[in-house]
mmCIF file of C-alpha atoms in Angstrom:
data_model
loop_
_atom_site.group_PDB
_atom_site.id
_atom_site.type_symbol
_atom_site.label_atom_id
_atom_site.label_comp_id
_atom_site.label_asym_id
_atom_site.label_seq_id
_atom_site.Cartn_x
_atom_site.Cartn_y
_atom_site.Cartn_z
ATOM 1 C CA MET W 1 140.883 121.923 44.107
ATOM 2 C CA THR W 2 138.074 122.739 41.681
ATOM 3 C CA CYS W 3 134.815 124.631 41.749
ATOM 4 C CA PHE W 4 131.642 122.653 42.391
ATOM 5 C CA SER W 5 128.740 123.398 40.079
ATOM 6 C CA SER W 6 125.326 121.759 39.786
ATOM 7 C CA ALA W 7 122.900 123.596 37.532
ATOM 8 C CA ASP W 8 119.694 122.177 39.039
ATOM 9 C CA GLU W 9 120.788 122.587 42.643
ATOM 10 C CA SER W 10 122.185 126.072 42.082
ATOM 11 C CA ALA W 11 119.047 127.222 40.284
ATOM 12 C CA HIS W 12 116.868 125.895 43.113
ATOM 13 C CA PHE W 13 119.069 127.529 45.751
ATOM 14 C CA GLY W 14 119.119 130.897 44.001
ATOM 15 C CA PHE W 15 115.389 130.930 43.293
ATOM 16 C CA SER W 16 114.574 129.932 46.874
ATOM 17 C CA VAL W 17 116.858 132.539 48.421
ATOM 18 C CA CYS W 18 115.331 135.201 46.195
ATOM 19 C CA MET W 19 111.780 134.178 47.102
ATOM 20 C CA LEU W 20 112.478 134.060 50.839
ATOM 21 C CA LEU W 21 114.320 137.378 50.886
ATOM 22 C CA GLN W 22 111.573 139.011 48.858
ATOM 23 C CA HIS W 23 108.743 137.575 50.931
ATOM 24 C CA TYR W 24 110.316 138.556 54.272
ATOM 25 C CA ARG W 25 111.905 141.781 53.053
ATOM 26 C CA SER W 26 110.690 144.029 55.861
ATOM 27 C CA GLN W 27 111.227 141.537 58.689
ATOM 28 C CA LEU W 28 114.760 140.522 57.682
ATOM 29 C CA ARG W 29 115.860 144.137 57.115
ATOM 30 C CA TRP W 30 118.389 143.104 54.494
ATOM 31 C CA GLU W 31 118.074 146.397 52.638
ATOM 32 C CA GLU W 32 119.445 148.165 55.707
ATOM 33 C CA GLU W 33 121.885 145.503 56.936
ATOM 34 C CA GLY W 34 122.868 143.451 53.900
ATOM 35 C CA VAL W 35 123.503 139.720 54.330
ATOM 36 C CA VAL W 36 126.561 137.518 54.668
ATOM 37 C CA GLU W 37 127.164 134.241 52.842
ATOM 38 C CA LEU W 38 128.990 131.093 53.887
ATOM 39 C CA GLY W 39 130.501 129.457 50.795
ATOM 40 C CA THR W 40 130.400 131.312 47.500
ATOM 41 C CA GLY W 41 130.902 128.526 44.979
ATOM 42 C CA ASP W 42 130.861 129.962 41.470
ATOM 43 C CA ALA W 43 128.511 132.787 42.644
ATOM 44 C CA THR W 44 126.193 132.549 39.641
ATOM 45 C CA ALA W 45 123.025 131.774 41.610
ATOM 46 C CA ILE W 46 123.393 134.539 44.179
ATOM 47 C CA ALA W 47 124.746 137.020 41.628
ATOM 48 C CA ASP W 48 121.449 136.612 39.794
ATOM 49 C CA VAL W 49 119.599 137.163 43.086
ATOM 50 C CA VAL W 50 121.562 140.355 43.717
ATOM 51 C CA ALA W 51 120.752 141.525 40.188
ATOM 52 C CA SER W 52 117.056 140.830 40.820
ATOM 53 C CA LEU W 53 116.938 142.626 44.188
ATOM 54 C CA PRO W 54 118.486 146.088 43.724
ATOM 55 C CA GLY W 55 118.587 146.788 47.470
ATOM 56 C CA LEU W 56 120.537 143.633 48.328
ATOM 57 C CA ARG W 57 124.192 143.635 49.393
ATOM 58 C CA VAL W 58 126.029 140.350 50.002
ATOM 59 C CA ARG W 59 129.405 139.842 51.650
ATOM 60 C CA SER W 60 130.552 136.284 50.923
ATOM 61 C CA PHE W 61 133.362 134.037 52.143
ATOM 62 C CA ASP W 62 134.911 130.928 50.599
ATOM 63 C CA ILE W 63 137.991 128.921 51.551
ATOM 64 C CA SER W 64 138.722 127.865 47.957
ATOM 65 C CA ALA W 65 140.986 130.235 46.013
ATOM 66 C CA PRO W 66 139.831 128.890 42.602
ATOM 67 C CA SER W 67 136.203 129.347 43.662
ATOM 68 C CA VAL W 68 136.864 132.924 44.740
ATOM 69 C CA GLU W 69 138.571 133.714 41.426
ATOM 70 C CA THR W 70 135.733 132.194 39.419
ATOM 71 C CA ALA W 71 133.101 133.834 41.592
ATOM 72 C CA ARG W 72 134.587 137.304 41.211
ATOM 73 C CA ALA W 73 134.645 136.911 37.435
ATOM 74 C CA ASN W 74 131.015 135.766 37.356
ATOM 75 C CA ILE W 75 129.929 138.576 39.645
ATOM 76 C CA ALA W 76 131.701 141.157 37.497
ATOM 77 C CA ALA W 77 130.149 139.718 34.348
ATOM 78 C CA ARG W 78 126.689 140.266 35.850
ATOM 79 C CA GLY W 79 127.490 143.843 36.810
ATOM 80 C CA VAL W 80 126.887 143.479 40.557
ATOM 81 C CA ALA W 81 130.444 143.669 41.926
ATOM 82 C CA ASP W 82 129.527 146.826 43.831
ATOM 83 C CA ARG W 83 126.944 144.892 45.867
ATOM 84 C CA TYR W 84 128.333 141.348 45.942
ATOM 85 C CA THR W 85 131.841 140.964 47.338
ATOM 86 C CA VAL W 86 133.803 137.764 47.914
ATOM 87 C CA GLU W 87 136.616 137.251 50.392
ATOM 88 C CA LEU W 88 139.020 134.324 50.609
ATOM 89 C CA GLY W 89 138.985 132.838 54.083
ATOM 90 C CA ASP W 90 137.062 131.058 56.790
ATOM 91 C CA PHE W 91 133.588 132.521 57.270
ATOM 92 C CA PHE W 92 133.575 131.764 60.988
ATOM 93 C CA ASP W 93 136.866 133.598 61.506
ATOM 94 C CA GLN W 94 136.134 136.655 59.385
ATOM 95 C CA ALA W 95 132.421 137.363 58.883
ATOM 96 C CA ASP W 96 132.041 139.414 62.058
ATOM 97 C CA SER W 97 135.563 140.812 62.227
ATOM 98 C CA ALA W 98 135.140 144.013 60.225
ATOM 99 C CA GLY W 99 133.072 145.916 62.763
ATOM 100 C CA GLY W 100 130.242 148.192 61.725
ATOM 101 C CA ALA W 101 126.542 147.513 61.995
ATOM 102 C CA PRO W 102 125.617 143.914 62.815
ATOM 103 C CA VAL W 103 124.139 141.656 60.137
ATOM 104 C CA SER W 104 121.280 139.416 61.212
ATOM 105 C CA THR W 105 120.871 137.248 58.093
ATOM 106 C CA VAL W 106 123.216 134.635 56.653
ATOM 107 C CA ILE W 107 122.664 132.564 53.511
ATOM 108 C CA SER W 108 124.429 129.328 52.631
ATOM 109 C CA ASN W 109 124.351 126.258 50.427
ATOM 110 C CA PRO W 110 126.808 124.428 52.696
ATOM 111 C CA PRO W 111 128.694 121.245 51.783
ATOM 112 C CA TYR W 112 126.408 118.383 52.818
ATOM 113 C CA ILE W 113 127.842 115.137 51.420
ATOM 114 C CA PRO W 114 127.913 112.605 54.295
ATOM 115 C CA ALA W 115 130.794 110.119 54.403
ATOM 116 C CA PRO W 116 132.975 108.394 57.013
ATOM 117 C CA ASP W 117 135.831 110.794 56.185
ATOM 118 C CA ARG W 118 136.730 113.510 53.688
ATOM 119 C CA ASN W 119 138.583 111.123 51.366
ATOM 120 C CA ILE W 120 135.899 111.421 48.673
ATOM 121 C CA LEU W 121 135.897 112.541 45.039
ATOM 122 C CA MET W 122 135.554 116.210 46.004
ATOM 123 C CA PRO W 123 136.647 116.749 49.613
ATOM 124 C CA GLU W 124 135.303 120.315 49.605
ATOM 125 C CA LEU W 125 131.784 118.874 49.530
ATOM 126 C CA TRP W 126 132.227 116.775 52.666
ATOM 127 C CA GLY W 127 129.766 117.862 55.326
ATOM 128 C CA GLY W 128 131.031 115.554 58.058
ATOM 129 C CA VAL W 129 130.020 112.025 58.970
ATOM 130 C CA HIS W 130 126.324 112.967 58.930
ATOM 131 C CA GLY W 131 126.600 115.707 56.314
ATOM 132 C CA ASN W 132 125.342 118.540 58.519
ATOM 133 C CA ASP W 133 128.475 119.689 60.370
ATOM 134 C CA LEU W 134 128.615 123.124 58.742
ATOM 135 C CA MET W 135 124.873 123.603 59.031
ATOM 136 C CA LEU W 136 124.991 122.934 62.765
ATOM 137 C CA GLN W 137 127.984 125.242 63.137
ATOM 138 C CA LEU W 138 126.138 127.955 61.248
ATOM 139 C CA LEU W 139 123.077 127.644 63.476
ATOM 140 C CA LYS W 140 125.347 128.047 66.494
ATOM 141 C CA ALA W 141 127.036 131.174 65.078
ATOM 142 C CA GLY W 142 124.411 133.523 66.502
ATOM 143 C CA TYR W 143 122.626 134.950 63.444
ATOM 144 C CA ASP W 144 118.923 135.641 63.929
ATOM 145 C CA ASN W 145 118.068 134.451 60.426
ATOM 146 C CA VAL W 146 119.660 131.529 58.583
ATOM 147 C CA ILE W 147 118.620 130.763 55.000
ATOM 148 C CA ALA W 148 120.273 127.494 54.068
ATOM 149 C CA ALA W 149 119.956 124.297 52.059
ATOM 150 C CA VAL W 150 119.047 121.140 53.976
ATOM 151 C CA ALA W 151 119.463 117.783 52.242
ATOM 152 C CA SER W 152 117.185 114.841 53.054
ATOM 153 C CA TYR W 153 120.107 112.420 53.459
ATOM 154 C CA SER W 154 122.172 114.649 55.788
ATOM 155 C CA ASP W 155 120.429 114.021 59.127
ATOM 156 C CA PRO W 156 117.808 116.779 58.821
ATOM 157 C CA LEU W 157 116.115 115.515 61.972
ATOM 158 C CA GLU W 158 119.164 116.476 64.009
ATOM 159 C CA THR W 159 119.452 119.778 62.157
ATOM 160 C CA VAL W 160 115.848 120.743 62.914
ATOM 161 C CA ARG W 161 116.133 119.491 66.518
ATOM 162 C CA THR W 162 119.297 121.524 67.096
ATOM 163 C CA ALA W 163 117.713 124.584 65.519
ATOM 164 C CA GLY W 164 114.767 124.282 67.884
ATOM 165 C CA ASP W 165 117.048 123.901 70.877
ATOM 166 C CA LEU W 166 118.779 127.125 69.824
ATOM 167 C CA GLY W 167 115.491 129.011 69.596
ATOM 168 C CA TYR W 168 114.953 128.865 65.836
ATOM 169 C CA ARG W 169 111.689 128.250 64.019
ATOM 170 C CA VAL W 170 111.364 127.123 60.400
ATOM 171 C CA ALA W 171 109.424 130.083 59.045
ATOM 172 C CA ASN W 172 109.214 128.777 55.496
ATOM 173 C CA PHE W 173 111.016 126.686 52.879
ATOM 174 C CA LEU W 174 111.056 125.580 49.248
ATOM 175 C CA ALA W 175 111.776 121.907 48.518
ATOM 176 C CA MET W 176 112.839 120.147 45.332
ATOM 177 C CA GLY W 177 113.683 116.594 44.339
ATOM 178 C CA LEU W 178 117.135 116.026 42.843
ATOM 179 C CA ASP W 179 118.849 113.077 41.214
ATOM 180 C CA PHE W 180 122.074 111.735 42.662
ATOM 181 C CA GLY W 181 125.020 113.381 40.957
ATOM 182 C CA ALA W 182 128.571 112.161 40.549
ATOM 183 C CA TYR W 183 129.497 112.932 44.152
ATOM 184 C CA SER W 184 126.429 111.373 45.784
ATOM 185 C CA SER W 185 126.813 108.332 43.519
ATOM 186 C CA GLU W 186 130.374 107.566 44.572
ATOM 187 C CA PRO W 187 130.086 104.035 46.060
ATOM 188 C CA LYS W 188 131.644 105.022 49.369
ATOM 189 C CA VAL W 189 129.192 107.907 49.732
ATOM 190 C CA ARG W 190 126.144 106.024 48.442
ATOM 191 C CA ASP W 191 126.753 103.131 50.865
ATOM 192 C CA HIS W 192 127.134 105.553 53.750
ATOM 193 C CA ILE W 193 123.895 107.336 52.799
ATOM 194 C CA ARG W 194 122.081 104.000 52.743
ATOM 195 C CA ARG W 195 123.351 103.190 56.235
ATOM 196 C CA MET W 196 122.283 106.587 57.532
ATOM 197 C CA CYS W 197 118.813 106.213 56.055
ATOM 198 C CA ALA W 198 118.483 102.728 57.561
ATOM 199 C CA GLU W 199 119.332 104.275 60.943
ATOM 200 C CA GLY W 200 116.597 106.882 60.518
ATOM 201 C CA ARG W 201 119.004 109.742 59.918
ATOM 202 C CA GLY W 202 117.667 110.676 56.497
ATOM 203 C CA TRP W 203 115.872 109.710 53.319
ATOM 204 C CA ALA W 204 117.042 108.869 49.819
ATOM 205 C CA GLY W 205 115.551 106.854 47.003
ATOM 206 C CA ASP W 206 117.575 104.598 44.744
ATOM 207 C CA ASP W 207 118.898 107.579 42.806
ATOM 208 C CA GLU W 208 117.179 110.602 44.265
ATOM 209 C CA TYR W 209 116.929 112.780 47.334
ATOM 210 C CA MET W 210 115.300 116.031 48.424
ATOM 211 C CA VAL W 211 116.799 119.435 49.136
ATOM 212 C CA ALA W 212 114.925 122.223 50.882
ATOM 213 C CA VAL W 213 116.096 125.804 51.227
ATOM 214 C CA ALA W 214 114.692 126.907 54.564
ATOM 215 C CA LEU W 215 114.497 130.088 56.599
ATOM 216 C CA PHE W 216 115.406 129.349 60.215
ATOM 217 C CA THR W 217 114.633 132.380 62.339
ATOM 218 C CA ARG W 218 114.682 133.679 65.898
ATOM 219 C CA ASN W 219 113.085 136.935 64.783
ATOM 220 C CA PRO W 220 109.727 137.470 66.542
ATOM 221 C CA ASP W 221 108.563 139.600 63.592
ATOM 222 C CA VAL W 222 108.687 136.557 61.299
ATOM 223 C CA PRO W 223 105.581 134.431 61.859
ATOM 224 C CA GLY W 224 105.054 130.687 61.745
ATOM 225 C CA ASP W 225 106.809 127.427 62.432
ATOM 226 C CA ARG W 226 106.858 124.872 59.628
ATOM 227 C CA ALA W 227 109.447 122.482 61.042
ATOM 228 C CA ASP W 228 107.110 119.487 60.809
ATOM 229 C CA GLN W 229 106.184 120.355 57.234
ATOM 230 C CA LEU W 230 109.863 120.689 56.341
ATOM 231 C CA LEU W 231 110.614 117.203 57.618
ATOM 232 C CA ARG W 232 107.633 115.792 55.754
ATOM 233 C CA ALA W 233 108.793 117.505 52.557
ATOM 234 C CA LEU W 234 112.149 115.786 53.059
ATOM 235 C CA GLN W 235 110.281 112.448 53.231
ATOM 236 C CA LEU W 236 110.784 112.083 56.999
#
């Protein structure tokens, strides 16, 4: 098991999280509550966010021991270990188990590679048959605010529809075009993505796709609903 790293994607995720947290600072109350994170990866993107937002505290969870080891080293190197902690384990089993004040905001760049099964180059990146299994599970976990990456080829229509059914609005988002990397380009994955897009479950060009980092919220203090704009930004 190795640590996934994509410089462009990570930079986009970190920048977007920082912008959304900053813009909705008072409504999300993260200075009082902190936030939790599903999937730490190498932690560089969010460690930089924590360094940029002195009032931010992040409690993160990852199921990969090598990722946790790498993440802790990167966090320490950036001098934010007092405000960014990483635990080895399943987010859904542990994030709410410590007691204390509730946290209303979760951030995540969840695995979103769609494929018929997890027998792919990097199984940790498998997001289920349609690529959005973890995203749907996260929306159903009960947090009022979910800041997460949504890929254009991972059935975003179903993601946005499920979010709406659960009472979420898309308050805002930042979208970016990305080239297929090694894992999206694996023939088994690429063929599956093409089938999904043909079925209307996503969009991808010959070698490109879109990723948006969106704020899904049930918080009445956060205005707006940009779900239609999000889908258009994802070429749907």
